[in-house]
């Protein structure tokens, strides 16, 4: 079957048999996106209608419709009323084509996105945010309800399936495999499963030899520092994850706090700051829940491509819990220049006590990892690694995530409905579709007590944190608004407790 685009005939022909495990929509998105980036599909060119493309590729019209919707969300395609779908004229992927071997020598970037210098959670995250502000683990544990994410969801851990995987690992795997020393990157069998997982769910095409497994994201942060070196300035988001800043400072890294605007981290600020590494959460920023726009993602990749020493660390800590369709691809899935290190953890899906995370290295840093850090032994035991690989191989992990996502959606809907039916109806719920949490911004008139909202809520048995607790610094107006904005993490909340927790909050805030 044909591959690519047959120019002038308004037809795209791709071999759907070559999907290599990708879903039909994901594969079609990937192929059209790559043709746009390569210039095969020119700006302004009309794409086939849904019916024509569905007939040509022998897929359903809904598959094509979802594909086009995703590409529109990314900014690669635009819709013209009564005319159809067209390749976007905006300077996104098609204009951000860099020489992957030496992207810092590619001068065309200046015209691609504009010279920005001229201006034209998880339990770990929750625990650190409050530890220095009187809302540490002990204070959270003393509360009946937890809206900080510091606890695991009751009954959410798949104990039976995990116990089965452990039993089968111990009884069926050879002693030689179970007792073999784990290499620095971790167990190959588990890395093979993670490679398949990130390709199918996040569109990241990474071979197992580019993946590093470790005992939690904190361990990976330490490895990233050692791999990239401590020199220069590293940027972290403000507001952001306080523990991340603490870890970097403990390793002697000089930090700078990057401000956010409506589209993500300010690229103007990055150029002005002379940062060489930026640690970002573009797909679900913690704590605001905001999503970095498609255009800003390409601008960030362009910034990183301008110097051989610049990198982006992409933290995708809860990618499994997007509650809306049309999620934007991660930076690592768009990175043609090899400037993105992708970090993710299983602690959000499996529970806070499940210490397992992984790092996807860009190709050029894979050899550097062996040279600099290959002397380490893996921090994850071989037995646990094989057991989790088996857990994934047999489909238990995917089923578990589907159950948690459905449960999360049900709790979110019940919580939002209950909040909007009582005294909180004047409050504003923000970013509720991007993960297991949202921001609840109260009107200024609702906060008149000298106590903080978190203190008032704890006095009524609800552990919460407010947005100001995540700022390193900020202007008085911004901080005043942040002090009346609750960062709601409902990952540990049962649907049956929604009425009780909202009633407790109402009593704390409005009585």
XYZ file of C-alpha atoms in Angstrom:
511
model
C 0.000 0.000 0.000
C 1.146 3.572 -0.624
C 2.941 5.498 2.074
C 2.872 9.248 2.508
C 0.985 11.791 0.467
C 0.063 11.751 -3.199
C 0.283 15.420 -3.993
C -2.455 17.062 -6.015
C -4.973 14.265 -5.543
C -6.175 15.153 -2.044
C -5.386 11.611 -0.858
C -3.135 10.320 1.902
C -2.033 6.690 1.695
C -0.469 4.993 4.715
C 0.114 1.313 5.341
C -1.971 0.686 8.453
C -0.429 -2.785 8.754
C 2.869 -1.143 9.755
C 1.554 0.264 13.039
C 3.873 -1.879 15.207
C 1.458 -1.992 18.119
C 0.255 1.617 17.889
C -3.470 2.260 17.900
C -4.961 3.364 14.588
C -5.593 6.942 15.715
C -2.131 7.282 17.277
C -0.456 5.886 14.158
C -2.433 8.126 11.808
C -1.645 11.185 13.942
C 2.040 10.271 13.941
C 2.212 9.844 10.169
C 0.338 13.039 9.303
C 2.327 14.982 11.908
C 5.629 13.729 10.495
C 4.569 14.613 6.934
C 3.727 18.128 8.096
C 7.088 18.428 9.861
C 8.918 17.129 6.776
C 7.138 19.591 4.504
C 5.439 16.839 2.496
C 2.160 18.426 3.550
C 2.537 22.137 2.907
C 0.996 24.955 4.977
C -2.499 25.680 3.735
C -2.869 22.335 1.952
C -6.291 20.764 2.253
C -6.537 17.324 3.836
C -8.899 14.602 2.606
C -12.402 14.552 3.991
C -13.134 12.140 6.817
C -15.087 9.817 4.525
C -12.446 9.761 1.780
C -9.575 9.063 4.161
C -11.572 6.434 6.067
C -12.387 4.597 2.821
C -8.802 4.780 1.583
C -7.252 3.440 4.792
C -10.095 1.033 5.637
C -10.686 2.599 9.047
C -13.806 4.035 10.624
C -14.835 7.645 10.083
C -14.683 8.125 13.851
C -10.967 7.187 13.794
C -10.272 9.881 11.205
C -12.469 12.372 13.070
C -10.562 11.755 16.321
C -7.257 12.047 14.442
C -8.178 15.402 12.963
C -9.477 16.607 16.323
C -6.137 15.704 17.934
C -4.125 17.478 15.225
C -6.326 20.560 15.566
C -5.677 20.537 19.333
C -1.925 20.385 18.633
C -2.134 23.325 16.246
C -0.891 21.325 13.246
C -4.260 21.402 11.478
C -6.987 24.036 11.324
C -10.676 23.827 10.475
C -12.264 26.181 7.968
C -16.020 26.423 8.150
C -17.742 24.536 5.308
C -14.336 23.975 3.674
C -12.701 21.172 5.636
C -9.360 20.579 7.348
C -6.140 22.279 6.266
C -2.489 22.172 7.328
C -2.024 25.078 9.683
C -0.141 28.217 8.672
C 1.036 28.722 12.258
C 4.775 28.236 12.873
C 4.628 24.882 14.585
C 6.099 21.534 13.610
C 6.425 22.239 9.912
C 8.502 25.298 10.624
C 10.573 23.895 13.488
C 12.783 21.533 11.508
C 16.271 21.307 12.945
C 19.398 19.376 12.099
C 19.258 16.656 14.748
C 23.010 16.128 14.589
C 23.916 19.772 15.326
C 20.701 21.666 16.057
C 22.552 24.545 17.712
C 24.087 25.443 14.325
C 20.710 25.680 12.590
C 20.047 29.365 11.962
C 16.600 28.800 10.412
C 15.132 28.543 13.884
C 15.313 32.296 14.193
C 12.535 32.627 11.685
C 10.696 29.519 12.776
C 9.145 30.708 16.005
C 10.573 34.195 16.244
C 13.586 35.339 18.265
C 12.050 35.171 21.717
C 14.866 37.227 23.208
C 13.650 40.258 21.296
C 10.149 39.809 22.664
C 8.325 40.821 19.539
C 1.355 14.888 42.150
C 1.729 12.785 43.717
C 2.334 11.981 47.364
C 5.926 13.116 47.108
C 4.851 16.478 45.776
C 2.129 16.969 48.345
C 4.285 16.018 51.301
C 7.048 18.456 50.457
C 4.707 21.339 49.688
C 3.433 21.445 53.219
C 6.330 20.121 55.272
C 7.768 23.556 55.957
C 4.391 25.248 56.411
C 2.798 23.253 59.204
C 0.953 20.817 56.936
C 3.411 17.947 56.844
C 2.664 14.210 56.910
C 1.660 14.190 60.598
C -0.866 16.986 60.085
C -2.320 15.259 57.031
C -2.542 11.905 58.825
C -4.508 13.522 61.647
C -7.268 14.592 59.248
C -10.225 12.435 58.313
C -10.076 13.459 54.663
C -7.047 14.118 52.478
C -7.264 16.480 49.495
C -3.479 16.845 49.203
C -2.654 13.524 47.561
C -0.344 12.551 50.423
C -2.205 9.269 50.984
C -2.810 6.451 48.600
C -6.359 5.872 47.441
C -8.086 3.386 49.770
C -8.576 0.054 48.077
C -7.016 1.288 44.841
C -3.888 -0.862 44.905
C -4.478 -4.116 42.939
C -3.320 -6.386 45.749
C -4.615 -9.647 44.296
C -3.095 -9.121 40.859
C 0.210 -7.905 42.308
C 0.379 -10.844 44.727
C -0.248 -13.212 41.803
C 2.546 -11.588 39.787
C 4.937 -11.955 42.714
C 3.990 -15.605 43.302
C 4.393 -16.464 39.634
C 7.710 -14.664 39.493
C 9.090 -16.634 42.420
C 7.689 -19.972 41.270
C 8.174 -19.831 37.501
C 11.258 -17.710 36.862
C 14.660 -19.338 37.012
C 16.907 -18.751 39.998
C 19.590 -17.499 37.619
C 17.284 -14.746 36.340
C 15.975 -13.792 39.776
C 19.423 -13.581 41.352
C 21.201 -11.956 38.432
C 22.750 -8.544 39.175
C 20.754 -5.695 37.696
C 22.642 -3.364 35.323
C 22.682 0.389 35.910
C 19.718 0.913 33.579
C 17.626 -1.745 35.319
C 16.099 -5.070 34.310
C 15.880 -5.431 30.506
C 12.549 -7.253 30.630
C 10.931 -4.365 32.483
C 12.530 -1.795 30.192
C 11.060 -3.651 27.208
C 7.593 -3.333 28.714
C 8.098 0.357 29.471
C 9.305 0.902 25.897
C 6.082 -0.641 24.587
C 3.993 1.330 27.065
C 5.391 4.792 26.236
C 5.113 4.103 22.525
C 1.471 3.053 22.708
C 0.287 5.624 25.245
C 2.570 8.645 24.743
C 3.865 8.279 21.189
C 7.503 8.109 22.341
C 9.543 5.752 20.166
C 12.307 4.718 22.568
C 14.199 1.439 22.489
C 14.816 -0.314 25.824
C 18.486 0.712 25.803
C 17.406 4.358 26.153
C 15.369 3.653 29.293
C 16.649 3.784 32.882
C 14.612 2.314 35.750
C 15.124 3.513 39.328
C 13.490 3.459 42.764
C 11.404 6.600 42.412
C 11.636 9.922 40.606
C 13.910 11.406 43.268
C 16.600 8.867 42.382
C 16.231 9.742 38.707
C 16.620 13.469 39.439
C 19.946 12.686 41.070
C 21.052 10.673 38.026
C 19.997 13.477 35.673
C 22.117 15.969 37.625
C 25.154 13.699 37.463
C 24.596 13.054 33.759
C 24.145 16.680 32.666
C 26.498 18.257 35.189
C 25.867 20.890 37.834
C 27.329 23.837 35.956
C 25.213 26.787 34.889
C 21.678 27.616 35.933
C 18.794 25.160 36.047
C 15.268 26.526 35.740
C 12.275 25.175 37.660
C 8.678 26.346 37.440
C 7.211 28.969 39.787
C 4.784 27.987 41.223
C 6.106 24.464 41.268
C 7.091 21.321 43.105
C 9.048 22.374 46.235
C 10.724 19.011 46.775
C 12.246 19.189 43.304
C 13.932 22.475 44.198
C 15.157 20.974 47.479
C 16.678 17.986 45.660
C 18.462 20.151 43.121
C 19.836 22.482 45.791
C 21.029 19.504 47.867
C 23.112 18.482 44.838
C 24.687 21.919 44.519
C 22.660 23.032 41.490
C 22.123 26.770 41.026
C 18.386 27.300 40.544
C 16.293 30.012 38.982
C 12.496 30.211 39.233
C 10.794 30.356 35.827
C 7.488 32.262 35.681
C 4.438 30.839 33.927
C 1.961 32.549 31.641
C -1.245 31.246 30.108
C 0.666 28.983 27.682
C 3.354 27.571 29.968
C 6.868 28.557 31.007
C 7.891 31.911 29.558
C 10.381 31.377 26.718
C 11.325 35.062 26.846
C 12.379 34.496 30.433
C 14.397 31.387 29.506
C 16.455 33.295 26.959
C 17.004 36.196 29.342
C 17.956 33.919 32.247
C 20.672 32.047 30.333
C 19.437 28.799 31.893
C 20.962 25.659 30.376
C 18.452 23.127 31.763
C 14.722 23.592 32.352
C 12.677 21.088 34.372
C 9.049 21.287 33.212
C 5.681 19.587 33.636
C 4.059 20.542 30.323
C 1.270 17.969 30.183
C -0.079 18.531 33.694
C 1.662 21.231 35.665
C 1.857 20.706 39.396
C 0.189 22.335 41.256
C -1.958 24.402 38.857
C -3.015 21.565 36.538
C -2.342 23.782 33.499
C -1.288 22.315 30.146
C 1.448 23.884 28.016
C 0.047 24.939 24.641
C 1.096 23.300 21.380
C 2.857 26.416 20.106
C 4.751 26.889 23.369
C 5.975 23.280 23.219
C 7.634 23.923 19.881
C 9.080 27.191 21.169
C 10.593 25.319 24.120
C 12.102 22.733 21.779
C 13.489 25.524 19.625
C 15.043 27.168 22.712
C 16.732 23.903 23.681
C 17.991 23.392 20.123
C 19.828 26.700 20.057
C 22.744 25.434 22.165
C 24.539 22.098 22.403
C 24.405 22.367 26.209
C 20.676 23.032 26.663
C 18.221 20.376 27.776
C 14.603 20.019 28.839
C 13.683 17.605 31.627
C 10.058 16.638 31.001
C 8.232 15.405 34.091
C 5.096 13.502 33.013
C 4.249 12.245 36.500
C 0.555 11.317 36.015
C 0.081 11.018 32.265
C -2.254 8.034 32.714
C -4.980 10.223 34.222
C -5.970 12.653 31.497
C -9.750 12.767 31.805
C -10.422 14.465 28.474
C -9.710 13.409 24.911
C -7.242 15.114 22.622
C -4.218 15.300 24.937
C -1.209 17.007 23.397
C 1.866 14.862 22.706
C 4.741 15.084 25.194
C 7.848 17.084 24.358
C 9.801 13.834 24.074
C 7.445 12.676 21.336
C 8.091 15.851 19.325
C 11.823 16.089 19.977
C 13.794 15.650 16.743
C 16.983 17.187 18.119
C 17.540 14.955 21.137
C 17.216 17.652 23.811
C 14.496 16.135 26.048
C 14.956 13.788 29.013
C 11.576 12.245 29.864
C 10.806 11.255 33.488
C 7.772 9.349 34.725
C 6.789 7.371 37.798
C 4.461 4.517 38.712
C 3.872 5.966 42.196
C 0.760 7.840 41.085
C -0.864 4.824 39.453
C 0.254 2.083 41.857
C 0.428 4.079 45.090
C 2.914 6.226 47.040
C 4.736 3.238 48.530
C 5.424 1.746 45.095
C 8.919 3.085 44.450
C 9.429 2.662 40.721
C 10.121 5.303 38.071
C 11.782 5.515 34.671
C 13.814 7.894 32.542
C 13.842 7.991 28.723
C 17.144 9.367 27.463
C 17.644 11.094 24.110
C 19.895 8.986 21.833
C 23.025 11.104 22.277
C 22.883 10.821 26.073
C 22.386 7.060 26.079
C 26.095 6.363 25.484
C 27.024 9.172 27.870
C 25.001 7.454 30.586
C 27.100 4.298 30.233
C 30.331 6.282 30.299
C 29.458 8.440 33.306
C 27.059 6.336 35.357
C 27.413 2.772 34.134
C 29.283 1.811 37.313
C 26.043 1.986 39.350
C 23.892 -1.006 40.171
C 20.158 -0.611 39.668
C 18.290 0.686 42.712
C 15.332 -1.608 41.900
C 15.603 -5.281 42.826
C 15.558 -7.833 40.016
C 12.688 -9.742 41.619
C 10.482 -6.646 41.838
C 11.423 -5.638 38.289
C 10.527 -9.022 36.808
C 7.297 -9.135 38.810
C 6.214 -5.741 37.506
C 7.230 -6.676 33.967
C 4.982 -9.730 34.301
C 2.250 -7.493 35.753
C 2.431 -5.377 32.590
C 2.820 -8.312 30.189
C -0.400 -9.904 31.399
C -2.395 -6.687 31.048
C -2.945 -6.115 34.778
C -1.433 -2.627 34.702
C -3.559 -1.397 31.806
C -6.726 -2.751 33.423
C -5.780 -1.169 36.734
C -5.218 2.230 35.091
C -8.569 2.026 33.289
C -10.335 1.305 36.582
C -8.561 4.165 38.348
C -9.283 6.579 35.523
C -12.977 5.733 35.601
C -13.070 6.012 39.384
C -11.265 9.345 39.189
C -13.721 10.677 36.627
C -16.658 9.605 38.792
C -15.204 11.296 41.884
C -14.406 14.462 39.926
C -17.927 14.712 38.518
C -19.517 14.110 41.921
C -17.181 16.570 43.625
C -17.718 19.313 41.043
C -21.508 18.863 41.154
C -21.554 19.001 44.950
C -19.331 22.086 45.078
C -21.503 23.913 42.566
C -24.739 23.188 44.415
C -23.896 24.874 47.729
C -21.977 27.860 49.100
C -19.031 27.052 46.840
C -21.098 27.774 43.717
C -19.459 31.226 43.558
C -16.036 29.590 43.442
C -14.266 28.864 40.189
C -13.075 25.342 39.304
C -10.039 25.409 37.011
C -8.112 22.758 35.037
C -10.335 19.876 36.102
C -9.804 17.700 32.985
C -6.050 17.178 33.098
C -5.513 14.805 36.025
C -6.834 13.751 39.421
C -7.158 17.261 40.753
C -8.125 20.858 40.056
C -7.886 24.372 41.444
C -10.772 25.728 43.503
C -10.530 29.517 43.491
C -12.714 31.231 46.080
C -14.024 34.782 45.687
C -12.199 37.361 47.776
C -15.316 37.915 49.892
C -15.244 34.298 51.088
C -11.910 34.637 52.886
C -12.082 37.119 55.736
C -10.621 35.185 58.665
C -7.075 35.705 59.852
C -6.521 31.977 59.550
C -5.325 30.422 56.316
C -7.709 28.249 54.336
C -5.553 25.187 55.035
C -5.704 25.831 58.807
C -9.460 26.355 58.693
C -9.970 23.153 56.713
C -7.720 21.082 58.995
C -9.696 22.255 61.993
C -12.667 20.504 60.355
C -10.791 17.322 59.482
C -9.845 18.061 55.869
C -6.207 18.290 54.770
C -5.804 20.842 51.966
C -3.122 23.134 50.626
C -3.439 26.487 48.954
C -1.649 27.649 45.840
C 0.521 30.224 47.625
C 2.355 27.359 49.358
C 3.901 26.406 46.021
C 5.326 29.835 45.103
C 9.001 30.618 45.664
C 8.117 34.271 45.156
C 5.408 36.362 43.533
C 3.737 39.759 43.469
C 1.243 40.711 46.191
C -1.800 40.501 43.910
C -0.842 37.076 42.625
C -0.121 35.735 46.098
C -3.378 37.160 47.468
C -5.292 35.266 44.797
C -3.201 32.145 45.412
C -3.999 32.235 49.147
C -7.696 31.802 48.366
C -7.117 29.056 45.790
C -7.252 25.475 47.079
C -5.146 22.873 45.269
C -7.572 19.934 45.266
C -6.100 16.447 44.807
C -8.929 13.911 45.044
C -6.850 10.812 44.216
C -7.353 9.495 47.779
C -11.065 10.379 47.975
C -13.801 7.772 47.698
C -16.970 8.806 45.884
C -18.999 7.877 48.968
C -17.133 10.555 50.958
C -17.777 13.463 48.571
C -20.783 14.866 50.437
C -19.024 14.643 53.807
C -15.803 16.285 52.647
C -17.603 19.177 50.936
C -19.808 19.688 54.005
C -16.676 19.866 56.168
C -15.122 22.416 53.816
C -18.307 24.494 53.784
C -18.312 24.588 57.565
C -14.643 25.535 57.662
C -14.871 28.345 55.108
C -18.374 29.781 55.422
C -19.435 29.261 59.036
